[in-house]
Coordinates of C-alpha atoms (C1' of nucleotides) in Angstrom, one line a residue:
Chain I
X1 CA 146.5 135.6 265.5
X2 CA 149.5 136.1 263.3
X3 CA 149.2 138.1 260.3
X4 CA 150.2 136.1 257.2
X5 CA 149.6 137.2 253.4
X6 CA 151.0 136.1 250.0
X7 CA 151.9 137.2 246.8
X8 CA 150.8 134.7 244.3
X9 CA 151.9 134.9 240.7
X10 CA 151.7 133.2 237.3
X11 CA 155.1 132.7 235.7
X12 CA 153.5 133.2 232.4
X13 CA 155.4 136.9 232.2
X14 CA 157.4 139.7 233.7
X15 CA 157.0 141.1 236.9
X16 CA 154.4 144.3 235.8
X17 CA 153.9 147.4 238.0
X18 CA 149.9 146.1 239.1
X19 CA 151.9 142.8 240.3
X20 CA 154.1 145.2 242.3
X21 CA 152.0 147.0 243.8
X22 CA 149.7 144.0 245.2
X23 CA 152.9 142.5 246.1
X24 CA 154.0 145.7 247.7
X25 CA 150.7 146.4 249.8
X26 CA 150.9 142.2 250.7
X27 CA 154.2 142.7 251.8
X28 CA 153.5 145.9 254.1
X29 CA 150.2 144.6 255.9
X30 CA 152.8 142.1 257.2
X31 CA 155.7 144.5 258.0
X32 CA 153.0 146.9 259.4
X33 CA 151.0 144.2 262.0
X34 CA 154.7 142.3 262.4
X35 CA 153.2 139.3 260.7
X36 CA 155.1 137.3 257.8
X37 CA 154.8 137.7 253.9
X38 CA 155.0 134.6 251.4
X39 CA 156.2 134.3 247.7
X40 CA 153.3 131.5 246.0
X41 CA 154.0 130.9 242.3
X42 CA 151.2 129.7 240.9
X43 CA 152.2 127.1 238.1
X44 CA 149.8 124.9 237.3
X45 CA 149.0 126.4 233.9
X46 CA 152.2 124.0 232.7
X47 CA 151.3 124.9 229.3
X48 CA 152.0 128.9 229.8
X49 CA 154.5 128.9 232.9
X50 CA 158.2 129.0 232.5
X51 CA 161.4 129.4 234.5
X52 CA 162.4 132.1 232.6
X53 CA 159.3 133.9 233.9
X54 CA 160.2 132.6 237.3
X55 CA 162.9 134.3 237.4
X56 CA 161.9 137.6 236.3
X57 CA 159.5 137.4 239.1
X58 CA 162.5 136.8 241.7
X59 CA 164.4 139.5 240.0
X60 CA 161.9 142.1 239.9
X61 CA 160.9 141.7 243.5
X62 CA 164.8 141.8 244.4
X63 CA 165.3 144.6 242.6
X64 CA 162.3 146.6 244.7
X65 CA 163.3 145.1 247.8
X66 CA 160.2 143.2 248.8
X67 CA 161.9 140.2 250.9
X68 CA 159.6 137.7 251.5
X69 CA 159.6 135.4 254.7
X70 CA 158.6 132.2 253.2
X71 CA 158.9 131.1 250.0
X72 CA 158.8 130.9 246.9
X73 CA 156.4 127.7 246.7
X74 CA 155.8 126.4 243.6
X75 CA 152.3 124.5 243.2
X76 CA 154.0 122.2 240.8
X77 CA 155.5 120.7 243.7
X78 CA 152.2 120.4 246.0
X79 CA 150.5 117.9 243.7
X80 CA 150.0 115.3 246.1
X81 CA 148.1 117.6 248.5
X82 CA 146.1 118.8 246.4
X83 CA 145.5 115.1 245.1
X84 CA 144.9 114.4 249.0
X85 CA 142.4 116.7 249.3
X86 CA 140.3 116.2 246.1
X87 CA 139.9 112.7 247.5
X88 CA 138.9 113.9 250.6
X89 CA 136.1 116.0 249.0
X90 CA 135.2 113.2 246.7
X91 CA 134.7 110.8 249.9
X92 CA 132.6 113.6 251.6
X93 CA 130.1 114.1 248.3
X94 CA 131.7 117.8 248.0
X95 CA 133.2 116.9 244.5
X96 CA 132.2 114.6 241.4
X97 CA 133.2 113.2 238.5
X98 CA 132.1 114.8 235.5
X99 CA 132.4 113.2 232.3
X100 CA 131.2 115.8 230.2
X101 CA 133.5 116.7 227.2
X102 CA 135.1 119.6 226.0
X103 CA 133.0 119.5 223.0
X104 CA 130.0 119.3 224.6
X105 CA 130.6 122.3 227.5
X106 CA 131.9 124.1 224.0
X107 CA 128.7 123.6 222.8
X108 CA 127.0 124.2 225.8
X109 CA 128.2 127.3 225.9
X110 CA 128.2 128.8 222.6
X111 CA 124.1 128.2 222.8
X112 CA 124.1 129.9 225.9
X113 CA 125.9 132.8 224.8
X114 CA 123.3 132.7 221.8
X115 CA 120.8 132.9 224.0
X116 CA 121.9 136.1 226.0
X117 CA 122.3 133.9 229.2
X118 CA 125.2 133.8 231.9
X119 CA 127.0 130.5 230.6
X120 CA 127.5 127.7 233.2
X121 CA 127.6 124.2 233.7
X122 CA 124.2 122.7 233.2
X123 CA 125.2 120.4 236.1
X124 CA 124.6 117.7 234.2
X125 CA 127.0 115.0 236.3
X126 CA 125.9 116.0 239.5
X127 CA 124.7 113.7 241.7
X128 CA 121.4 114.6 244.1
X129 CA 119.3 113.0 246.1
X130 CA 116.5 111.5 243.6
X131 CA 118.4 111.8 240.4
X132 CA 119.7 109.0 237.8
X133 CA 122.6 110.4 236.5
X134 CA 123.7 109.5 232.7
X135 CA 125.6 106.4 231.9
X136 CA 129.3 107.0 232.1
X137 CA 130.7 107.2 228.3
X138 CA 133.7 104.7 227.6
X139 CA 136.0 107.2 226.1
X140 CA 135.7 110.2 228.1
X141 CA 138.2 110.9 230.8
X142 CA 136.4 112.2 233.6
X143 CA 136.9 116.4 235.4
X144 CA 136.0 116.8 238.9
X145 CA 134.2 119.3 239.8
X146 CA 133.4 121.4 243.2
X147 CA 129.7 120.4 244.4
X148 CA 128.4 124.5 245.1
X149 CA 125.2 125.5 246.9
X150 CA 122.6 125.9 244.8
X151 CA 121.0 128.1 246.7
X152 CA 121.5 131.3 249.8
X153 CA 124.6 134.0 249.4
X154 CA 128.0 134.2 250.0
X155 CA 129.1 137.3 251.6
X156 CA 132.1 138.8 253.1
X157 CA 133.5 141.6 254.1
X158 CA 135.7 143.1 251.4
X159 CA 138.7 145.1 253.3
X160 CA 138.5 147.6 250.3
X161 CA 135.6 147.1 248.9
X162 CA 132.9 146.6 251.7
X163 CA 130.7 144.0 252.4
X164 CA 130.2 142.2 248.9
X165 CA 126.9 139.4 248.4
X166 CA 126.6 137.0 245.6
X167 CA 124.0 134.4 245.1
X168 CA 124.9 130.9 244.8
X169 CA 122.5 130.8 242.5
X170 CA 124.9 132.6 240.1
X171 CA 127.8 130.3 240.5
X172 CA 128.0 126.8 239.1
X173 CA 130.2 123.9 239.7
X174 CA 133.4 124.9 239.5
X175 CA 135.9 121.8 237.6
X176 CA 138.8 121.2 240.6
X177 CA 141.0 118.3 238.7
X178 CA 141.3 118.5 234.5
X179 CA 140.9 115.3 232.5
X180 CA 144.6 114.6 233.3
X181 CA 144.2 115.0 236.8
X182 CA 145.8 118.0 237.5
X183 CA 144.2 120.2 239.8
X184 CA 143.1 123.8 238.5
X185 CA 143.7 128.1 240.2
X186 CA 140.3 128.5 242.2
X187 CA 141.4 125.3 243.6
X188 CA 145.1 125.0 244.5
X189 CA 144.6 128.7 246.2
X190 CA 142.0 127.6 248.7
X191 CA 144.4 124.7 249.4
X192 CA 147.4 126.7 249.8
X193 CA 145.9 129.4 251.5
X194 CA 144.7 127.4 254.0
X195 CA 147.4 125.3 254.2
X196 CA 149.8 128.1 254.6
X197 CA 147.7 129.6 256.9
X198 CA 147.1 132.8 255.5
X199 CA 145.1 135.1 257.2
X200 CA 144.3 138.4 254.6
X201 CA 144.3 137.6 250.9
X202 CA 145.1 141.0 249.5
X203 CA 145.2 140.6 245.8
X204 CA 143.7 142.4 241.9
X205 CA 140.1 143.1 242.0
X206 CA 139.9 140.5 238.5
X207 CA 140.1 137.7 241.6
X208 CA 136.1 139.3 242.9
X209 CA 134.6 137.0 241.4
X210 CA 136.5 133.8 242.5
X211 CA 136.0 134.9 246.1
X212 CA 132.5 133.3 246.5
X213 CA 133.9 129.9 244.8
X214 CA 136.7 130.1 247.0
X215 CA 134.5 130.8 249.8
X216 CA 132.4 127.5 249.0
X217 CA 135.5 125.4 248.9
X218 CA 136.4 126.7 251.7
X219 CA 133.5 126.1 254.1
X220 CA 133.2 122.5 252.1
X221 CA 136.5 121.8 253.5
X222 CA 135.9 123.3 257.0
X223 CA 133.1 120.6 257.2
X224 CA 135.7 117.7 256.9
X225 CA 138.2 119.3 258.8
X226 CA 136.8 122.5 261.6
X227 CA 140.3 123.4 261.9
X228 CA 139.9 125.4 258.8
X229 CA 138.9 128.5 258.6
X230 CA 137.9 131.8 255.9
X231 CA 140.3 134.0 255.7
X232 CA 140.0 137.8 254.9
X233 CA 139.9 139.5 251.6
X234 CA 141.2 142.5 250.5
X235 CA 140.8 143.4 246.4
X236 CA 143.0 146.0 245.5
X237 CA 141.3 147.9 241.8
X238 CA 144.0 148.0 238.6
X239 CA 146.4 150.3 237.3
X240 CA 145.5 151.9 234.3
X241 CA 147.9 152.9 231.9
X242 CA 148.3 156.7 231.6
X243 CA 145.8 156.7 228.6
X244 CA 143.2 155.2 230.9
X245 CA 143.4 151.9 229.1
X246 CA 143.8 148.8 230.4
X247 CA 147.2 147.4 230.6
X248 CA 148.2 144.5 228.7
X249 CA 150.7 142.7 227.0
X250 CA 149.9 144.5 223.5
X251 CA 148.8 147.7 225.7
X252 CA 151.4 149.4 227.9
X253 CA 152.2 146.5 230.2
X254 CA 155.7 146.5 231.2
X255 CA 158.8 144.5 233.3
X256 CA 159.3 146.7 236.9
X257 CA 162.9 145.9 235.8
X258 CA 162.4 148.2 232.3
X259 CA 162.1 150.3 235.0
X260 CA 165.4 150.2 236.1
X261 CA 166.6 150.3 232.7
X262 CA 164.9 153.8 231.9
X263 CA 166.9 155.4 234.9
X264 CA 164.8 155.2 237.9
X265 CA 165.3 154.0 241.2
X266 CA 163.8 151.3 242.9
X267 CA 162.5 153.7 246.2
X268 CA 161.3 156.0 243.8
X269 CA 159.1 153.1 241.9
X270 CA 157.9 152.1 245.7
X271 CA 157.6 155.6 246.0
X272 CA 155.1 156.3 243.8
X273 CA 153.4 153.2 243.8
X274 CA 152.6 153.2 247.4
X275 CA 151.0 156.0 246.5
X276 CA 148.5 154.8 243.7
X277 CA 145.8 153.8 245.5
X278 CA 146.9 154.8 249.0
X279 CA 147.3 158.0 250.7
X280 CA 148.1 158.9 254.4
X281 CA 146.9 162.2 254.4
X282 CA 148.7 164.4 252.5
X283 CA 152.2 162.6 252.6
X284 CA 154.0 162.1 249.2
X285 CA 157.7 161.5 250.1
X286 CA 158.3 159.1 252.5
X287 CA 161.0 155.7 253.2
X288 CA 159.5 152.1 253.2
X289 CA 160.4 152.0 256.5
X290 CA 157.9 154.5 256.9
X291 CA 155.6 153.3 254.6
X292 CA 155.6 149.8 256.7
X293 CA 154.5 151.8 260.0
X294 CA 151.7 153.5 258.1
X295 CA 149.7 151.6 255.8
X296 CA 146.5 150.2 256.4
X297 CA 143.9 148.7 254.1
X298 CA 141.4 151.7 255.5
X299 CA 142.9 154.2 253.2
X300 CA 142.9 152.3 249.8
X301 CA 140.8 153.6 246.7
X302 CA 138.3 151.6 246.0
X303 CA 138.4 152.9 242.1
X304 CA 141.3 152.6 239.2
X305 CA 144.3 154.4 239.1
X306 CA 146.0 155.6 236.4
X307 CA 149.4 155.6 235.7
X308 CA 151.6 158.5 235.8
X309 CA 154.8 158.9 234.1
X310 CA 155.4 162.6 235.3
X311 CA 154.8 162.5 238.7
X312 CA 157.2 159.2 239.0
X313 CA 159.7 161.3 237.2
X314 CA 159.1 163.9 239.9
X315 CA 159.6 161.6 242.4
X316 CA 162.3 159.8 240.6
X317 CA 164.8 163.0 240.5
X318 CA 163.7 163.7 244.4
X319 CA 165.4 160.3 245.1
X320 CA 168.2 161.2 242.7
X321 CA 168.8 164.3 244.5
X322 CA 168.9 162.4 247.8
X323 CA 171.1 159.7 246.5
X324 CA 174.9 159.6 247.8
X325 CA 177.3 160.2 245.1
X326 CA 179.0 156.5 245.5
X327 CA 176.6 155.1 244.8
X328 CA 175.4 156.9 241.6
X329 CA 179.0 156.7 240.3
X330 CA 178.9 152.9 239.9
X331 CA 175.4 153.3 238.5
X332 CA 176.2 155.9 236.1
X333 CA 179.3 154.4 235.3
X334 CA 177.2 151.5 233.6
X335 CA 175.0 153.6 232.3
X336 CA 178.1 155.5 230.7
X337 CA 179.8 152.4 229.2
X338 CA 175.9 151.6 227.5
X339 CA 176.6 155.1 225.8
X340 CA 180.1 153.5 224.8
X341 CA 181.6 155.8 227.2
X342 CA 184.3 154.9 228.8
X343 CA 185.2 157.5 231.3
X344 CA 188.8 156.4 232.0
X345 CA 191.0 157.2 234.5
X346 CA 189.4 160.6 235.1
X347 CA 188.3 160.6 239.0
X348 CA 185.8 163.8 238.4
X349 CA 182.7 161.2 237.7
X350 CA 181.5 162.3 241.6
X351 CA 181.9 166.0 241.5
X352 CA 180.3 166.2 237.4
X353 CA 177.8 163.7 239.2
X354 CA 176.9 166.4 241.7
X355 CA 176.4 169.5 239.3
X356 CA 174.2 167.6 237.6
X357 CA 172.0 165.2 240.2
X358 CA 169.6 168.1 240.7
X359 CA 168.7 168.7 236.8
X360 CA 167.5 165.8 235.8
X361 CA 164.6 163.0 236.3
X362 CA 166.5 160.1 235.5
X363 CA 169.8 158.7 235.5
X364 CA 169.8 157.9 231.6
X365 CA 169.2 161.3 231.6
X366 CA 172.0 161.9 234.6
X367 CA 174.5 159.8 231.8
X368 CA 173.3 161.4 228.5
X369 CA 174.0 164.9 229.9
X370 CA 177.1 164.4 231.3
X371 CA 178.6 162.6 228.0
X372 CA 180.0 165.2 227.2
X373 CA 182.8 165.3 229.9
X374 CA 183.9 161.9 228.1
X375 CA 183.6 162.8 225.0
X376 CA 183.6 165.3 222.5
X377 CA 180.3 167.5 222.3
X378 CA 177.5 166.7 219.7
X379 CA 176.9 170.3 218.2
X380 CA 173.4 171.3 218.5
X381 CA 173.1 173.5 215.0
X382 CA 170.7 175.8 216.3
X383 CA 172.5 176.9 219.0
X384 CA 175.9 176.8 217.5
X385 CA 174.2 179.2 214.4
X386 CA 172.8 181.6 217.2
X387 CA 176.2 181.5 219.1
X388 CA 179.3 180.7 218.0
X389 CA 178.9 183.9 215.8
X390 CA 182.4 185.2 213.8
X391 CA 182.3 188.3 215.7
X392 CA 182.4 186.3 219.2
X393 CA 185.8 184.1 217.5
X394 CA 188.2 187.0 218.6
X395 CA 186.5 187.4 222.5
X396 CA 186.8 183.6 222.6
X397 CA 190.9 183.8 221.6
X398 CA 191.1 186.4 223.9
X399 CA 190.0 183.9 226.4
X400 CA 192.3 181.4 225.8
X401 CA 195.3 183.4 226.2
X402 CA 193.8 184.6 229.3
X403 CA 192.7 181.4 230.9
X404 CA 196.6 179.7 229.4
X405 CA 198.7 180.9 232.7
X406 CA 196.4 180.5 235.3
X407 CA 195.9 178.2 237.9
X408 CA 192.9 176.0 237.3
X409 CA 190.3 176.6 239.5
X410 CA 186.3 177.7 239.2
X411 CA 187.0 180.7 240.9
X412 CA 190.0 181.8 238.5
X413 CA 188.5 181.0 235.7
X414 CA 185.4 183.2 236.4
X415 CA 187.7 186.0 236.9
X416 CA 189.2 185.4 233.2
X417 CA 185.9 185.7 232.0
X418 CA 185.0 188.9 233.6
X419 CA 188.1 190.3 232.3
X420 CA 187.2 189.6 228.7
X421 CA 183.8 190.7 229.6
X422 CA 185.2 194.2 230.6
X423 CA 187.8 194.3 227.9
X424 CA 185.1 194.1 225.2
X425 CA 182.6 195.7 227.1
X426 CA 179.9 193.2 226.6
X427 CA 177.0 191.4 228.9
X428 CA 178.2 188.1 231.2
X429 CA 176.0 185.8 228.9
X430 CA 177.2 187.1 225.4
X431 CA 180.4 185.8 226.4
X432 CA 179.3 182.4 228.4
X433 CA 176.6 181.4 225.7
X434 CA 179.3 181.2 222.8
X435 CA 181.4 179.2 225.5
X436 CA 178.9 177.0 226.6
X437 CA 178.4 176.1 223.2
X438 CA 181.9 175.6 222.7
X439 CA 182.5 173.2 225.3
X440 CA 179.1 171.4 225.9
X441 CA 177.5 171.5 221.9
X442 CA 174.4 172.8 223.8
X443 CA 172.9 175.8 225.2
X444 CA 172.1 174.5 228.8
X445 CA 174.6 173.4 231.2
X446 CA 175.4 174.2 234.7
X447 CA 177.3 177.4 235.9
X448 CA 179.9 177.5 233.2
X449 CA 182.9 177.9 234.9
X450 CA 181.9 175.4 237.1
X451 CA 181.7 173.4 234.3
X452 CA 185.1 174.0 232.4
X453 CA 186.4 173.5 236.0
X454 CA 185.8 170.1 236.2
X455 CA 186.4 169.7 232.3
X456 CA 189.9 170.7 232.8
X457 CA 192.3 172.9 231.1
X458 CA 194.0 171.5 228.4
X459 CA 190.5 169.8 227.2
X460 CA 188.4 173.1 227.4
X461 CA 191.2 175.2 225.8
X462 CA 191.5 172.2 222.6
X463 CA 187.5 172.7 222.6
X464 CA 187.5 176.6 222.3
X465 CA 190.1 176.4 219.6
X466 CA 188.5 173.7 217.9
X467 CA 185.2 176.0 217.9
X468 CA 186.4 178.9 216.7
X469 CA 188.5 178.0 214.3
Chain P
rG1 C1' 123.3 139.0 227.8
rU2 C1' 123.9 138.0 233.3
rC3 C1' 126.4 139.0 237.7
rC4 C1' 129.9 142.0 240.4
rC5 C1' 132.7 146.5 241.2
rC6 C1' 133.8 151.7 240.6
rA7 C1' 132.7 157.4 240.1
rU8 C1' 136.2 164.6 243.8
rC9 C1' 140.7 169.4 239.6
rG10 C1' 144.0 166.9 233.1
rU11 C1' 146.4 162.9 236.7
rC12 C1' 147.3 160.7 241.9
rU13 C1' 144.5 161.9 246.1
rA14 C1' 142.4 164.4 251.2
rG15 C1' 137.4 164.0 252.7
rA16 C1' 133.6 159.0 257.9
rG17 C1' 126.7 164.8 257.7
rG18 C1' 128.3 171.0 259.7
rC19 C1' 135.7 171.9 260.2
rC20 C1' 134.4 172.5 252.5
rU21 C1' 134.2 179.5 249.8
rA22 C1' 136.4 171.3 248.8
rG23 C1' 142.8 170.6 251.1
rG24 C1' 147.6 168.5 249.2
rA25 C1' 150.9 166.5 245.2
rC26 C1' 152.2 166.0 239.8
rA27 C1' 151.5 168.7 235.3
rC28 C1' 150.5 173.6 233.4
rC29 C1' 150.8 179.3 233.7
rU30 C1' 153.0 183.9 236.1
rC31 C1' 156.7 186.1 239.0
rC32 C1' 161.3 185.9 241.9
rC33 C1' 166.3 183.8 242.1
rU34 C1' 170.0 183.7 237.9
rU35 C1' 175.2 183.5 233.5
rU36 C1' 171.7 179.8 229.8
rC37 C1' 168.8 175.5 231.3
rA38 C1' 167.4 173.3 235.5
rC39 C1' 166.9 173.3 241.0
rG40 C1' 164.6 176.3 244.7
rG41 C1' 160.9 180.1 246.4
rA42 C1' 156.1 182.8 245.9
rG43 C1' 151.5 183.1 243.5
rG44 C1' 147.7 181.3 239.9
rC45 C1' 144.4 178.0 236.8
rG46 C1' 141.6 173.8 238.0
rA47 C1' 137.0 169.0 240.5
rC48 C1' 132.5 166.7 244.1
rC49 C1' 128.9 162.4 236.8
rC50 C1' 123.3 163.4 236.6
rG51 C1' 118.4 163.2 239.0
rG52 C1' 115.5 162.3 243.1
rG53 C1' 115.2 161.4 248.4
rU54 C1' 116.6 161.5 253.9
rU55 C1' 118.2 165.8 257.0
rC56 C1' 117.9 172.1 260.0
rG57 C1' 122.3 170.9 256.9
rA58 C1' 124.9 166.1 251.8
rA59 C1' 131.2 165.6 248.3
rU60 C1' 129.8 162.4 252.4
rC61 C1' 123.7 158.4 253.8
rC62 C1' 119.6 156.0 250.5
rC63 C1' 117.3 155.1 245.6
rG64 C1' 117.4 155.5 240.4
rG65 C1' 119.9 156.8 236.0
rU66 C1' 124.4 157.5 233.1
rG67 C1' 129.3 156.4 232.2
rG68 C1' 133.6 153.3 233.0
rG69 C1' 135.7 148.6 234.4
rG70 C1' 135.8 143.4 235.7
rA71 C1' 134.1 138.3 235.6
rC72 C1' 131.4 134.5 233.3
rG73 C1' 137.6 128.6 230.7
rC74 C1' 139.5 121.3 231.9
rC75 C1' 143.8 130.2 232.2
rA76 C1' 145.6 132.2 236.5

RNA sequence: GUCCCCAUCGUCUAGAGGCCUAGGACACCUCCCUUUCACGGAGGCGACCCGGGUUCGAAUCCCGGUGGGGACGCCA
């Protein structure tokens, strides 16, 4: 049998990293077992979905790279189906018409709740064998709900979790169609699911509970039609946030595509992701490609994770340092021009690129450290107190009449230092500290001369003069 | 309250009864490299929630606690 799963969201928000990662681990049971992966958006909740949210969905999953090979369906547009199939259920006795109100399952509730007891439907509406249900009230718009067992277990065979049992008897009867008709999740996913044929349901661990109700709806349905069958289920456990609280919206919960925005790249976010939850033995770097050949639902936790901002920063600058230069340019580039940096017609973005791609995390950080090539420095007081001292000003003129003549190159330019070094007697650094200061505001930069290399002549001699004056 | 799930270094994890004196990675600390800061290299610190049981032997299996999380909607 072909392996299909599905990635099932509610437009009612961004694209957050737990969504990724189920999506990600959907998307690579298919890869890995050559089956097909499909995008479901679940819309039903009219009230709370919106195309805006659509669409951060279908950017955020672009932007990681999970291609999908069906989709996106939108429930919205299955409505007849799913109206098909209530009736189907209603003809069969597997679903009634309950006219209970909102008020009154309020009520119901609340007094349940009072009572320290599970709420549930008091199953008021449903119809059995001996029983005289109430008269049907004029003014009340009708649910439907699922006719569940009352009584045995459902069980199944959790791909992460392990064989999982609940009692019927916990579960009550589950509304299918609102008041208005429209037909609710628990529902429209058994539909779908089945209809799409999807053989390993591999979503949050929040959906446990709706398993056994799905379950139910499921075998109700294989009694009409046999050609219907269960299909696997795999509950991946949250992400916390790195405070070991839940995200939410209030708490932590942010776009994959802020992502992006802070500087990382999208391999790295896989990256470390695939690796939340997951492990191949002690592997920590590896491709998607690879990733796709590897994983397995064998070797996912069971138990939360929590997020981790440093070692996706580690992993983040191991990409960065991987990353070709042409591509970076026309990354950092826009990055730059957000800094109001416009680099102009200077070609050195790829080599200032490279002496800086291995000292960073991020590439906001890759474009904040480099501003200074485009720009003139930001004076760090500290450092320009401790360094640009008067008695350094007359080493650092010295310089500039040396460096004036010569031809413009790293190597050259060291040599100028030396010879100041040598003709004041003092150490290598208490002459490159004062410089680096000089030309960068700061007191950490690459190799220096590699750095006024690239800075050029006339700009690092302006800068020196301008700093010790 | 009821039901369900979970439990190894600070964090992510390896671990399928002897391979465990519990391995790797991030972070942290030390040293080396060095022209500062990084990068890189070499070391170090650091964990099986508790209590019973099964077994010659338990991080691993069973039971019970404790702690954490989730669900209980005409939301998804």
């Amino acid at each position: 049998m072909i392996v299909r799963t599905r990635f099932a969201p509610s437009p009612t928000g961004f694209l957050h990293i737990g969504g990724a990662r189920t999506a990600l681990f959907s998307w690579a049971f298919a890869k890995r077992h050559g089956g097909q992966f499909i995008l479901r958006i679940e819309d039903t909740d009219v009230a709370r979905s919106t195309p805006e949210a659509v669409q951060a969905i279908l950017d955020g999953m672009h932007w990681l790279g999970l291609d999908y090979d069906e989709g996106p369906f939108y429930q919205m547009q299955r409505m007849d189906r799913y109206k098909q199939v209530i009736q189907t259920m209603l003809d069969a006795g597997s679903a009634y018409y309950c006219y209970s109100s909102k008020d009154e399952l309020d009520a119901l509730r609340e007094q349940q709740m009072a009572n320290k007891q599970k709420p549930r439907y008091d199953g008021k509406w449903r119809p059995e064998a001996n029983k005289v249900l109430p008269a049907i009230p004029r003014d009340v718009k009708p649910a439907i709900r699922f006719k569940n067992p009352q009584v045995g277990v459902v069980v199944w065979d959790d791909l992460v979790k392990g064989r999982i049992e609940i009692a019927n008897a916990e579960l009550d009867d589950l509304i299918i169609a609102r008041a208005d008709g429209t037909p609710t999740y628990n529902f429209c996913v058994v539909v779908d699911d089945s209809d799409m044929g999807i053989t390993q349901v591999i979503r949050g661990d929040d959906h446990v509970n709706n398993t056994p109700r799905q379950i139910n709806m499921l075998m109700a349905l294989a009694e009409i039609d046999s050609a219907i069958k269960v299909p696997q289920y795999a509950h991946l456990s949250m992400i916390l946030g790195g405070d070991g609280q839940k995200l939410s919206k209030r708490h932590g919960a942010v776009s994959v595509m802020q992502y992006d925005d802070d500087g990382y790249l999208p391999e790295a976010v896989l990256n470390y992701l695939a690796r939340l939850g997951w492990s191949h033995g002690d592997d920590e770097v590896f491709s998607m490609q690879q990733f796709a050949e590897w994983f397995d639902l064998d070797h996912i936790t069971p138990s939360a994770a929590q997020f981790n901002t440093e070692k996706l920063n580690w992993i983040n600058a191991h990409y960065i340092k991987q990353a070709d230069n042409t591509s970076l340019v026309t990354d950092i580039g826009k990055r730059l021009s957000k800094l109001n940096i416009t680099i102009g017609a200077q070609g050195n973005l790829p080599a200032v690129i490279d002496l800086y791609k291995e000292r960073i995390n991020t590439l906001n950080e890759l474009a904040s450290s480099i501003a200074y090539f485009y720009q003139k420095p930001v004076f760090d007081v500290a450092a320009s107190e401790k360094h640009l001292t008067a008695d350094i000003k007359p080493v650092l003129a010295t310089l500039v009449s040396l460096l004036a003549p010569i031809d413009w190159q790293a190597e050259l330019i060291h040599q100028a230092i030396n010879e100041v070094v040598t003709q004041y007697q003092l150490k290598f650094p208490k002459v490159a500290m004062p410089l680096r200061v000089a030309l960068t505001g700061i007191a950490q930069s690459p190799s220096i001369d590699q750095v006024m290399a690239l800075l050029g002549k006339d700009e690092v001699l302006a800068r020196i003069n301008f700093a010790t004056s």
